[in-house]
Coordinates of C-alpha atoms in Angstrom, one line a residue:
Chain A
M1 CA 87.4 37.4 41.4
S2 CA 87.1 35.8 44.8
S3 CA 83.6 35.1 45.9
T4 CA 83.8 36.6 49.3
R5 CA 85.2 39.9 48.2
Q6 CA 83.3 42.9 49.3
Q7 CA 80.7 44.0 46.8
I8 CA 78.7 47.1 46.7
A9 CA 74.9 47.2 46.6
L10 CA 73.1 50.3 45.5
V11 CA 69.5 50.3 46.9
D12 CA 67.1 52.9 45.7
V13 CA 63.4 53.5 46.0
N14 CA 61.5 53.3 42.7
C15 CA 59.9 56.7 41.8
F16 CA 60.5 57.6 45.4
Y17 CA 58.0 60.5 45.9
A18 CA 55.3 58.7 44.0
S19 CA 55.8 55.5 46.0
A20 CA 55.7 57.4 49.3
E21 CA 52.4 58.9 48.3
R22 CA 51.0 55.5 47.3
A23 CA 52.1 53.9 50.5
F24 CA 49.3 55.7 52.3
D25 CA 46.8 56.0 49.5
P26 CA 46.1 52.7 47.8
S27 CA 43.7 54.4 45.4
L28 CA 46.7 55.9 43.6
E29 CA 47.9 52.3 42.8
G30 CA 48.1 51.8 39.0
K31 CA 47.1 55.3 38.2
P32 CA 49.3 57.9 36.4
L33 CA 50.7 60.1 39.2
V34 CA 53.1 63.0 39.1
V35 CA 54.7 64.8 42.1
L36 CA 55.3 68.4 41.5
S37 CA 58.3 70.5 42.5
N38 CA 58.1 73.5 44.9
N39 CA 55.3 75.9 44.1
D40 CA 53.6 73.1 42.0
G41 CA 55.9 74.1 39.2
C42 CA 56.8 71.0 37.3
A43 CA 56.7 67.2 37.5
V44 CA 59.7 65.9 39.5
T45 CA 58.6 62.3 39.9
R46 CA 56.5 60.3 37.5
S47 CA 54.9 56.9 38.3
P48 CA 55.5 54.3 35.5
E49 CA 51.9 55.0 34.3
A50 CA 52.7 58.7 33.9
K51 CA 55.9 57.9 32.1
A52 CA 53.9 55.7 29.7
L53 CA 51.8 58.8 28.9
G54 CA 55.0 60.4 27.6
I55 CA 55.3 62.9 30.5
S56 CA 58.9 63.9 31.0
T57 CA 60.7 65.0 34.1
G58 CA 60.5 68.8 34.5
E59 CA 57.3 69.2 32.4
P60 CA 55.5 72.3 33.7
W61 CA 52.2 71.5 35.5
F62 CA 50.3 74.3 33.8
K63 CA 50.9 72.5 30.5
L64 CA 49.8 69.1 31.9
A65 CA 46.8 70.4 33.9
P66 CA 44.4 70.9 31.0
R67 CA 44.8 67.3 29.9
A68 CA 45.0 65.7 33.3
K69 CA 41.3 64.9 33.4
E70 CA 41.3 63.2 30.0
W71 CA 44.4 61.2 31.0
G72 CA 43.2 60.4 34.5
L73 CA 46.5 62.0 35.7
I74 CA 46.7 62.7 39.4
A75 CA 49.1 65.3 40.7
R76 CA 50.5 65.8 44.2
S77 CA 52.4 68.8 45.6
S78 CA 55.7 67.7 47.2
N79 CA 55.3 66.6 50.8
Y80 CA 58.9 66.7 52.0
E81 CA 58.1 65.9 55.6
L82 CA 56.6 62.6 54.5
Y83 CA 59.4 61.8 52.1
G84 CA 62.0 62.7 54.7
D85 CA 60.4 60.4 57.2
I86 CA 60.0 57.5 54.8
S87 CA 63.6 58.0 53.8
A88 CA 64.8 57.8 57.4
R89 CA 62.8 54.6 57.8
V90 CA 64.3 53.0 54.7
M91 CA 67.9 54.0 55.8
E92 CA 67.4 52.7 59.3
L93 CA 66.2 49.4 57.9
L94 CA 69.1 49.1 55.4
G95 CA 71.5 49.7 58.2
R96 CA 70.3 46.4 59.7
Y97 CA 71.6 44.5 56.7
S98 CA 75.1 45.9 56.5
A99 CA 77.4 47.7 58.8
W100 CA 78.7 49.6 55.8
L101 CA 76.0 52.0 54.8
E102 CA 76.4 55.2 52.9
V103 CA 73.3 57.3 52.6
Y104 CA 73.8 58.8 49.2
S105 CA 70.6 60.8 48.7
I106 CA 67.1 60.9 50.0
D107 CA 66.2 57.7 48.2
E108 CA 69.5 55.9 47.6
A109 CA 72.2 54.2 49.7
F110 CA 75.3 52.2 49.1
L111 CA 75.8 49.1 51.2
G112 CA 78.8 46.8 51.5
V113 CA 77.8 43.2 51.0
K114 CA 79.9 40.0 51.2
G115 CA 79.4 36.4 50.1
S116 CA 79.0 34.2 47.0
P117 CA 77.1 35.6 44.0
E118 CA 74.0 33.6 45.1
Q119 CA 74.3 34.9 48.7
V120 CA 74.6 38.6 47.7
V121 CA 71.7 38.3 45.3
G122 CA 69.7 36.5 48.0
L123 CA 70.5 39.4 50.4
G124 CA 69.3 41.8 47.7
R125 CA 66.0 40.0 47.5
T126 CA 65.7 39.9 51.3
I127 CA 66.3 43.7 51.5
K128 CA 63.8 44.4 48.8
A129 CA 61.1 42.3 50.5
A130 CA 61.9 43.9 53.9
V131 CA 61.6 47.5 52.7
Q132 CA 58.4 46.7 50.9
R133 CA 56.9 44.9 54.0
N134 CA 58.1 47.3 56.7
V135 CA 58.1 50.7 55.1
G136 CA 55.7 50.0 52.2
V137 CA 57.8 51.3 49.3
P138 CA 59.4 49.3 46.4
V139 CA 63.1 49.3 45.8
C140 CA 65.6 48.0 43.3
V141 CA 69.0 46.7 44.2
G142 CA 72.1 46.8 41.9
I143 CA 75.1 44.8 43.1
A144 CA 78.6 45.1 41.6
A145 CA 82.3 45.4 42.4
T146 CA 82.2 49.2 42.2
K147 CA 79.8 52.0 42.9
T148 CA 79.7 53.0 39.3
L149 CA 78.8 49.5 38.2
A150 CA 76.3 49.1 41.1
K151 CA 74.5 52.2 39.7
L152 CA 74.4 50.6 36.3
A153 CA 73.2 47.2 37.6
N154 CA 70.5 49.0 39.6
R155 CA 69.3 50.7 36.4
W156 CA 69.3 47.3 34.6
A157 CA 67.2 45.9 37.5
K158 CA 64.7 48.7 37.1
N159 CA 64.3 48.2 33.4
N160 CA 64.0 44.4 33.4
P161 CA 61.0 43.2 35.3
A162 CA 62.2 39.6 34.8
L163 CA 65.1 40.3 37.3
G164 CA 62.6 40.9 40.1
G165 CA 64.2 44.2 41.0
V166 CA 67.7 42.7 41.9
C167 CA 70.6 42.6 39.5
R168 CA 74.3 41.6 40.2
W169 CA 76.4 43.1 37.4
E170 CA 79.0 40.3 37.3
S171 CA 76.3 37.6 37.2
M172 CA 74.9 39.0 33.9
D173 CA 75.9 37.4 30.7
P174 CA 79.0 39.3 29.4
E175 CA 77.4 39.7 26.0
A176 CA 74.3 41.2 27.5
R177 CA 76.4 43.6 29.5
E178 CA 78.3 44.7 26.4
L179 CA 75.1 45.2 24.5
L180 CA 73.7 47.3 27.3
M181 CA 76.8 49.4 27.6
A182 CA 76.9 49.9 23.8
R183 CA 73.3 51.0 23.8
L184 CA 73.5 53.5 26.6
P185 CA 74.9 57.0 25.9
V186 CA 77.9 58.0 28.0
S187 CA 75.7 60.6 29.9
E188 CA 74.0 57.6 31.6
V189 CA 77.1 56.9 33.6
W190 CA 77.2 58.0 37.2
G191 CA 79.0 61.3 37.3
V192 CA 79.0 62.2 33.6
A193 CA 76.7 65.2 33.0
G194 CA 75.8 67.5 30.2
R195 CA 78.9 69.5 29.2
L196 CA 81.3 66.6 29.9
E197 CA 79.2 64.4 27.5
K198 CA 79.7 66.9 24.6
R199 CA 83.5 66.9 25.3
L200 CA 83.6 63.1 25.4
N201 CA 81.6 62.9 22.1
A202 CA 84.1 65.2 20.5
V203 CA 86.9 62.7 21.1
G204 CA 84.7 59.8 19.9
I205 CA 83.4 58.5 23.2
C206 CA 79.6 58.3 22.8
S207 CA 78.5 55.1 24.5
I208 CA 79.2 53.7 28.0
L209 CA 81.1 50.9 26.4
E210 CA 83.4 53.3 24.6
L211 CA 84.1 55.1 27.8
S212 CA 84.9 51.8 29.6
R213 CA 87.4 51.0 26.9
A214 CA 89.1 54.4 26.9
D215 CA 92.7 54.8 27.9
P216 CA 92.6 55.9 31.6
V217 CA 95.8 57.9 31.2
M218 CA 94.4 59.8 28.2
V219 CA 91.1 60.4 30.1
R220 CA 93.1 61.8 33.1
D221 CA 95.2 64.1 30.9
R222 CA 92.4 65.3 28.7
F223 CA 89.6 65.4 31.2
S224 CA 90.2 64.8 34.9
V225 CA 91.3 62.4 37.5
V226 CA 87.6 62.1 38.5
L227 CA 86.7 60.8 35.1
M228 CA 89.7 58.4 35.1
R229 CA 88.3 56.9 38.3
T230 CA 85.0 56.4 36.6
V231 CA 86.7 54.6 33.7
L232 CA 88.6 52.3 36.2
E233 CA 85.3 51.7 38.2
M234 CA 83.6 50.7 34.9
R235 CA 86.3 48.0 34.6
G236 CA 85.7 46.8 38.1
T237 CA 88.4 48.5 40.1
P238 CA 86.8 50.3 43.1
C239 CA 88.2 53.8 43.4
I240 CA 85.5 56.3 44.2
P241 CA 85.8 57.5 47.7
L242 CA 83.0 58.9 49.7
E243 CA 82.0 62.4 48.6
E244 CA 81.6 64.9 51.3
E245 CA 78.8 67.0 50.0
R246 CA 76.5 66.9 47.0
L247 CA 74.1 69.3 45.5
G248 CA 71.6 66.9 44.0
R249 CA 68.0 66.8 43.2
D250 CA 66.6 69.3 45.6
Q251 CA 68.9 68.2 48.5
L252 CA 72.3 69.0 50.0
I253 CA 74.2 66.4 51.9
F254 CA 77.1 67.0 54.2
S255 CA 78.6 63.8 55.3
R256 CA 82.0 62.2 55.9
S257 CA 83.8 59.3 57.5
F258 CA 86.1 60.0 60.4
S259 CA 89.6 58.6 60.7
T260 CA 89.2 58.5 64.4
P261 CA 85.7 57.4 65.4
L262 CA 83.4 59.7 67.4
T263 CA 82.3 58.2 70.6
S264 CA 80.6 60.9 72.6
V265 CA 77.7 63.2 72.5
P266 CA 79.7 66.4 72.9
E267 CA 81.9 65.4 69.9
F268 CA 78.7 64.8 67.8
R269 CA 77.3 68.1 69.0
Q270 CA 80.4 69.8 67.5
V271 CA 80.5 67.8 64.3
L272 CA 76.7 68.3 63.6
S273 CA 77.2 72.1 64.3
V274 CA 79.9 72.2 61.7
Y275 CA 77.8 70.5 59.1
A276 CA 74.8 72.6 59.9
Q277 CA 76.9 75.8 59.4
Q278 CA 78.3 74.4 56.2
A279 CA 74.8 73.7 55.0
S280 CA 73.7 77.1 56.1
A281 CA 76.6 78.8 54.2
R282 CA 76.0 76.7 51.1
L283 CA 72.2 77.3 51.1
A284 CA 72.9 81.0 51.4
R285 CA 75.4 80.9 48.5
H286 CA 72.8 79.2 46.3
H287 CA 70.0 81.6 47.6
L288 CA 68.1 78.6 48.9
Q289 CA 66.2 77.8 52.0
A290 CA 65.4 74.3 53.4
K291 CA 62.3 73.1 55.1
V292 CA 63.5 69.7 56.3
L293 CA 66.7 68.5 57.9
T294 CA 67.7 64.9 58.3
A295 CA 70.7 64.0 60.5
F296 CA 72.3 60.6 60.6
A297 CA 75.3 58.7 61.9
G298 CA 76.7 55.2 61.5
T299 CA 79.2 52.8 62.8
S300 CA 82.0 51.4 60.6
H301 CA 81.8 48.3 58.6
Y302 CA 85.0 47.1 60.1
N303 CA 83.3 46.9 63.4
P304 CA 80.7 44.2 63.3
K305 CA 79.7 44.6 66.9
D306 CA 77.9 47.7 68.1
K307 CA 76.0 48.4 65.0
S308 CA 74.2 51.6 65.2
F309 CA 72.6 53.8 62.4
P310 CA 70.5 56.4 64.1
S311 CA 68.8 59.1 62.0
V312 CA 66.2 61.7 62.6
C313 CA 64.1 63.8 60.3
V314 CA 63.2 67.3 61.5
P315 CA 60.7 69.6 59.8
L316 CA 62.0 73.1 60.2
P317 CA 59.6 75.6 61.5
M318 CA 59.9 77.7 58.4
P319 CA 62.0 77.5 55.2
T320 CA 65.4 78.7 56.4
S321 CA 69.1 78.8 55.9
D322 CA 69.6 80.1 59.4
P323 CA 72.6 78.5 61.1
V324 CA 71.0 78.6 64.6
L325 CA 67.9 76.8 63.4
L326 CA 69.8 74.3 61.3
T327 CA 72.2 73.5 64.1
R328 CA 69.4 73.0 66.6
A329 CA 67.6 70.7 64.2
A330 CA 70.8 68.7 63.6
H331 CA 71.2 68.3 67.3
A332 CA 68.0 66.4 67.4
L333 CA 70.1 63.4 66.6
L334 CA 72.0 63.6 69.9
P335 CA 69.5 61.7 72.0
A336 CA 69.8 58.8 69.6
I337 CA 73.6 58.6 69.9
Q338 CA 74.7 55.7 72.1
D339 CA 77.5 56.7 74.4
G340 CA 80.6 54.7 73.9
V341 CA 79.7 53.3 70.5
K342 CA 82.3 54.1 67.9
Y343 CA 80.7 56.1 65.0
A344 CA 82.7 56.2 61.8
R345 CA 80.4 58.6 59.9
A346 CA 77.9 61.3 60.4
G347 CA 76.1 63.7 58.2
I348 CA 73.1 65.9 57.6
M349 CA 70.9 66.3 54.6
V350 CA 68.7 69.3 53.9
T351 CA 65.7 68.8 51.6
D352 CA 62.7 70.6 50.4
L353 CA 64.9 73.4 49.1
R354 CA 63.4 76.5 47.7
P355 CA 64.6 79.9 46.5
S356 CA 64.9 82.3 49.4
D357 CA 63.3 85.7 49.0
S358 CA 65.6 88.4 47.8
Q359 CA 65.1 90.2 51.1
Q360 CA 66.4 88.2 54.0
P361 CA 63.4 87.9 56.3
L362 CA 63.8 88.6 59.9
E363 CA 64.3 85.3 61.6
P364 CA 62.5 85.2 65.0
F365 CA 64.8 82.4 66.2
T366 CA 68.1 84.2 66.2
N367 CA 69.6 86.2 69.0
P368 CA 68.6 88.1 71.1
H369 CA 65.2 86.4 71.1
E370 CA 66.9 83.1 71.2
E371 CA 67.7 83.4 74.9
R372 CA 64.3 84.6 75.8
G373 CA 62.7 81.4 74.6
I374 CA 60.6 83.3 72.1
G375 CA 61.6 80.9 69.3
P376 CA 60.2 77.7 71.0
L377 CA 57.2 79.7 72.2
L378 CA 56.4 80.8 68.7
E379 CA 56.9 77.3 67.5
Q380 CA 54.4 76.0 70.1
I381 CA 51.9 78.6 69.2
S382 CA 52.3 77.9 65.5
R383 CA 52.0 74.2 66.2
K384 CA 48.8 74.7 68.2
Y385 CA 47.1 77.3 66.1
G386 CA 48.7 76.7 62.7
R387 CA 51.5 78.2 60.8
G388 CA 51.2 81.9 60.0
T389 CA 49.3 82.7 63.1
I390 CA 52.2 84.5 64.8
G391 CA 55.6 85.7 64.0
L392 CA 57.8 88.7 64.4
G393 CA 57.4 91.2 61.6
F394 CA 57.5 89.4 58.3
A395 CA 59.4 86.5 59.7
G396 CA 58.7 83.6 57.5
L397 CA 55.0 84.5 57.4
R398 CA 54.9 85.9 53.9
S399 CA 56.8 83.0 52.4
D400 CA 54.8 80.5 54.4
L401 CA 51.4 82.0 53.4
D402 CA 52.6 82.3 49.9
W403 CA 53.7 78.7 50.2
S404 CA 50.5 77.3 51.5
M405 CA 48.6 78.7 48.6
K406 CA 50.9 77.0 46.2
R407 CA 50.7 73.6 47.7
G408 CA 47.1 73.0 46.7
M409 CA 47.6 69.3 46.1
R410 CA 49.7 68.2 49.0
S411 CA 48.7 65.0 50.7
P412 CA 48.5 64.9 54.5
R413 CA 51.8 64.8 56.4
Y414 CA 50.8 61.3 57.5
T415 CA 53.7 60.5 59.8
T416 CA 54.8 63.8 61.2
H417 CA 51.6 65.6 62.2
W418 CA 49.1 64.2 64.7
D419 CA 46.2 65.9 63.0
E420 CA 47.1 64.5 59.6
L421 CA 47.3 60.8 60.3
P422 CA 46.2 58.3 57.6
V423 CA 42.5 57.6 58.0
V424 CA 41.3 54.0 58.1
R425 CA 37.7 53.3 57.4
A426 CA 35.6 51.4 60.0
A427 CA 32.4 51.4 57.9
Chain B
M1 CA 54.5 72.8 84.6
G2 CA 55.3 74.1 81.1
V3 CA 57.7 72.0 79.2
I4 CA 59.1 73.6 76.1
I5 CA 60.4 71.3 73.5
G6 CA 62.6 72.8 70.8
P7 CA 62.2 72.0 67.2
R8 CA 60.2 68.8 67.0
V9 CA 62.2 65.7 66.9
I10 CA 60.6 63.2 64.6
E11 CA 62.0 59.8 65.3
A12 CA 60.9 57.7 62.4
G13 CA 57.9 59.9 62.2
L14 CA 56.6 59.1 65.6
S15 CA 56.5 61.9 68.0
L16 CA 54.8 60.6 71.0
R17 CA 56.0 62.2 74.1
L18 CA 54.6 61.5 77.5
V19 CA 55.8 64.3 79.7
L20 CA 55.9 63.5 83.4
I21 CA 57.2 65.8 86.1
S22 CA 60.5 64.6 87.3
P23 CA 61.6 64.9 90.9
V24 CA 64.1 67.8 90.9
A25 CA 66.2 69.5 93.4
V26 CA 64.3 72.3 95.1
A27 CA 65.7 75.8 95.2
A28 CA 66.3 75.7 98.9
G29 CA 69.2 73.4 98.1
F30 CA 67.8 70.3 99.7
P31 CA 67.9 67.5 97.1
S32 CA 64.9 65.3 96.9
P33 CA 65.5 61.8 98.3
A34 CA 63.6 60.4 95.3
Q35 CA 66.2 61.7 92.9
D36 CA 68.5 58.7 93.2
Y37 CA 65.7 56.6 92.0
F38 CA 64.7 58.6 88.9
D39 CA 66.0 57.0 85.8
G40 CA 64.3 58.9 83.0
R41 CA 60.7 59.3 82.1
I42 CA 58.5 56.6 80.7
D43 CA 58.9 56.8 77.0
L44 CA 55.8 55.4 75.2
N45 CA 57.8 54.9 72.0
E46 CA 59.8 52.2 73.8
H47 CA 56.7 50.3 75.0
L48 CA 54.3 50.7 72.2
I49 CA 56.6 50.7 69.2
K50 CA 58.5 47.5 68.5
D51 CA 60.0 48.6 65.2
I52 CA 60.2 52.2 64.2
T53 CA 60.7 51.3 60.5
S54 CA 57.4 49.4 60.2
T55 CA 55.1 51.2 62.7
Y56 CA 52.6 53.8 61.6
I57 CA 49.8 55.5 63.5
V58 CA 46.4 55.8 61.9
R59 CA 43.1 57.3 62.8
V60 CA 39.8 55.4 62.7
S61 CA 36.7 56.8 60.9
G62 CA 33.5 55.0 61.5
D63 CA 31.9 52.7 64.1
S64 CA 32.2 49.2 62.6
M65 CA 34.8 48.1 65.1
E66 CA 32.9 49.4 68.1
Q67 CA 32.6 46.1 69.9
A68 CA 36.3 45.5 69.6
G69 CA 36.8 48.6 71.6
I70 CA 37.8 50.6 68.6
S71 CA 35.7 53.8 68.2
D72 CA 35.3 56.5 65.7
G73 CA 38.2 58.9 66.1
D74 CA 40.5 56.5 68.0
E75 CA 44.2 56.2 67.0
L76 CA 45.6 52.8 66.2
I77 CA 49.3 51.7 66.3
V78 CA 49.8 49.5 63.2
N79 CA 52.9 47.3 62.6
R80 CA 53.3 46.4 58.9
A81 CA 56.0 43.8 59.7
L82 CA 53.7 41.4 61.6
E83 CA 52.3 38.3 60.0
P84 CA 48.5 38.6 60.0
R85 CA 46.9 35.6 61.9
D86 CA 43.4 34.4 62.6
G87 CA 41.8 36.9 64.9
S88 CA 44.2 39.8 64.0
V89 CA 42.8 43.2 63.7
V90 CA 44.1 44.3 60.3
V91 CA 44.2 47.3 58.1
A92 CA 43.2 45.8 54.7
V93 CA 43.0 47.5 51.3
L94 CA 39.4 47.4 50.0
D95 CA 38.4 49.3 46.9
G96 CA 41.5 51.5 47.1
E97 CA 40.8 52.4 50.8
L98 CA 42.5 51.5 54.0
T99 CA 39.9 49.6 56.0
I100 CA 40.0 48.2 59.5
K101 CA 38.6 44.7 60.0
R102 CA 39.1 41.5 62.0
L103 CA 40.7 38.7 60.0
K104 CA 39.2 35.2 60.4
I105 CA 41.2 32.5 58.6
T106 CA 39.2 29.2 58.4
A107 CA 39.4 26.1 56.3
A108 CA 36.6 27.4 54.1
G109 CA 38.4 30.7 53.3
V110 CA 39.2 34.1 54.7
V111 CA 36.6 36.4 56.2
L112 CA 36.9 40.1 57.1
Q113 CA 34.6 40.8 59.9
A114 CA 33.4 44.0 61.5
A115 CA 32.9 44.2 65.2
N116 CA 29.4 45.6 64.9
P117 CA 26.3 43.5 63.9
L118 CA 25.2 46.2 61.5
Y119 CA 28.0 45.4 59.1
P120 CA 28.1 42.2 57.0
D121 CA 31.2 39.9 56.7
I122 CA 33.3 40.1 53.6
N123 CA 34.4 36.8 52.2
V124 CA 37.7 36.5 50.5
P125 CA 38.6 33.2 48.7
A126 CA 42.2 33.2 49.9
L127 CA 44.7 35.3 51.9
A128 CA 46.6 35.9 48.6
D129 CA 43.7 37.8 47.2
L130 CA 43.9 40.3 50.0
T131 CA 46.2 43.2 50.5
I132 CA 46.9 43.5 54.2
W133 CA 48.5 46.9 54.9
G134 CA 49.4 46.2 58.5
V135 CA 48.4 44.6 61.7
A136 CA 47.0 46.8 64.6
T137 CA 48.8 46.2 67.9
R138 CA 47.2 48.9 70.1
C139 CA 44.2 51.1 70.1
L140 CA 44.6 54.6 71.7
H141 CA 41.0 54.7 72.7
H142 CA 39.5 58.1 73.8
V143 CA 37.8 57.5 77.1

């Protein structure tokens, strides 16, 4: 393999939500910490110390709570405005290290990297140090010839402290790689989930190693073209294109690359509107509402000049799937779009998803109130006097009040609310 | 003049907006001669924030930095990416808390000083023993 061939780095934040909490509250350092899902239901993120207690993802809080004191376990309600902002900072910073950046989820991104093995590993270390220093959260970096292997390398970096958080797959000892692949169940491969695992096991493919050695044609015929690509990727042949939307852990992403670059604000206005409406439709279909929207754009990696990776994170005034609200929030990216720069991709991500009420609440921001400026006025009043002080009918109030009661353990929204800034002691 | 801003734009978490009244054409149809010279409002983000990825705003609690012009309730702009130097006002982690001090680096060691005679110095053997969270670049002092 030529040493200057493009490689792919997967950068992701370790225990993202827990790390974001710790960035502003050093007293949480070294303590078992879980971040809970919406309504303080169950543990969605566990610090390493919480994992060591044997707490698993999805464990209901009501079961953990009675033992929390005895364990010294600390819980935090999810604080999506904080996580969204920290995510936007991380992505912005990553964009400075590569012109080829694909935001994959709230805490992961793929980057195109070039150079000798030593150079790309060095770049990985530089990126890790920069994110820690600037933003204040730890990341791991996996580097490989394909996305699927970069994911695997990233996992290896996480589980081997000796690697210092950076692993290049092809630099590993081949025997160590085989051992790892033989040990890991096939479900650990990117893109192989529950049902597929059972079907693979039925044809004798149980480990990642067995999958990588499977006949791609057989895999295509008996499973799918998608899985065949995974097999090829495991062998080092890049073939996974960008996905356009994903329903992942508590987030929806709509993003794509353009064959003809976008160069003007009006074009972006249209594209972001389309995404916002797609997001709206998809949220409605899944009976979900979002509380935070992140919009981003980026230039192409084939265009080394004019690098630009703007992103904004917008807390929505209420949990919503309303297209008008989502569109308006997505348009918050427009001031950051540099006129004349050729953008090759754009996208939006909605996070902090929660089930919508069975009854569609009356949204105060839709027509005809829209034109009368009632929406922004309500927003200003709410901002000044607190959520739930004003609204039309039941608009968002019930769910919001309901909500505030179930977020008993939320840390301050340190970076998005002026009255919730981190406090530094001068004593 | 009421300025209504739509859904709040959070650019990297900082939402400082200084709203000035811009010269606009008057209804009578006579454009203001100043209009040609108006090139957008002053944006504090541009002047106070060097790097949006590493800049955070924090609020001070206590009076130990009073003589450095940093009072209880003031906001500080903190840049995590700056190298702390002798004389820097830093946010340091002490006993699990973010604490604001002035950093003195001498041949004998490192000292965290308050800017108020009521508070004693804290001696640290070496910079490596200290977690510096960030370096304060501005104080938004309430006058």
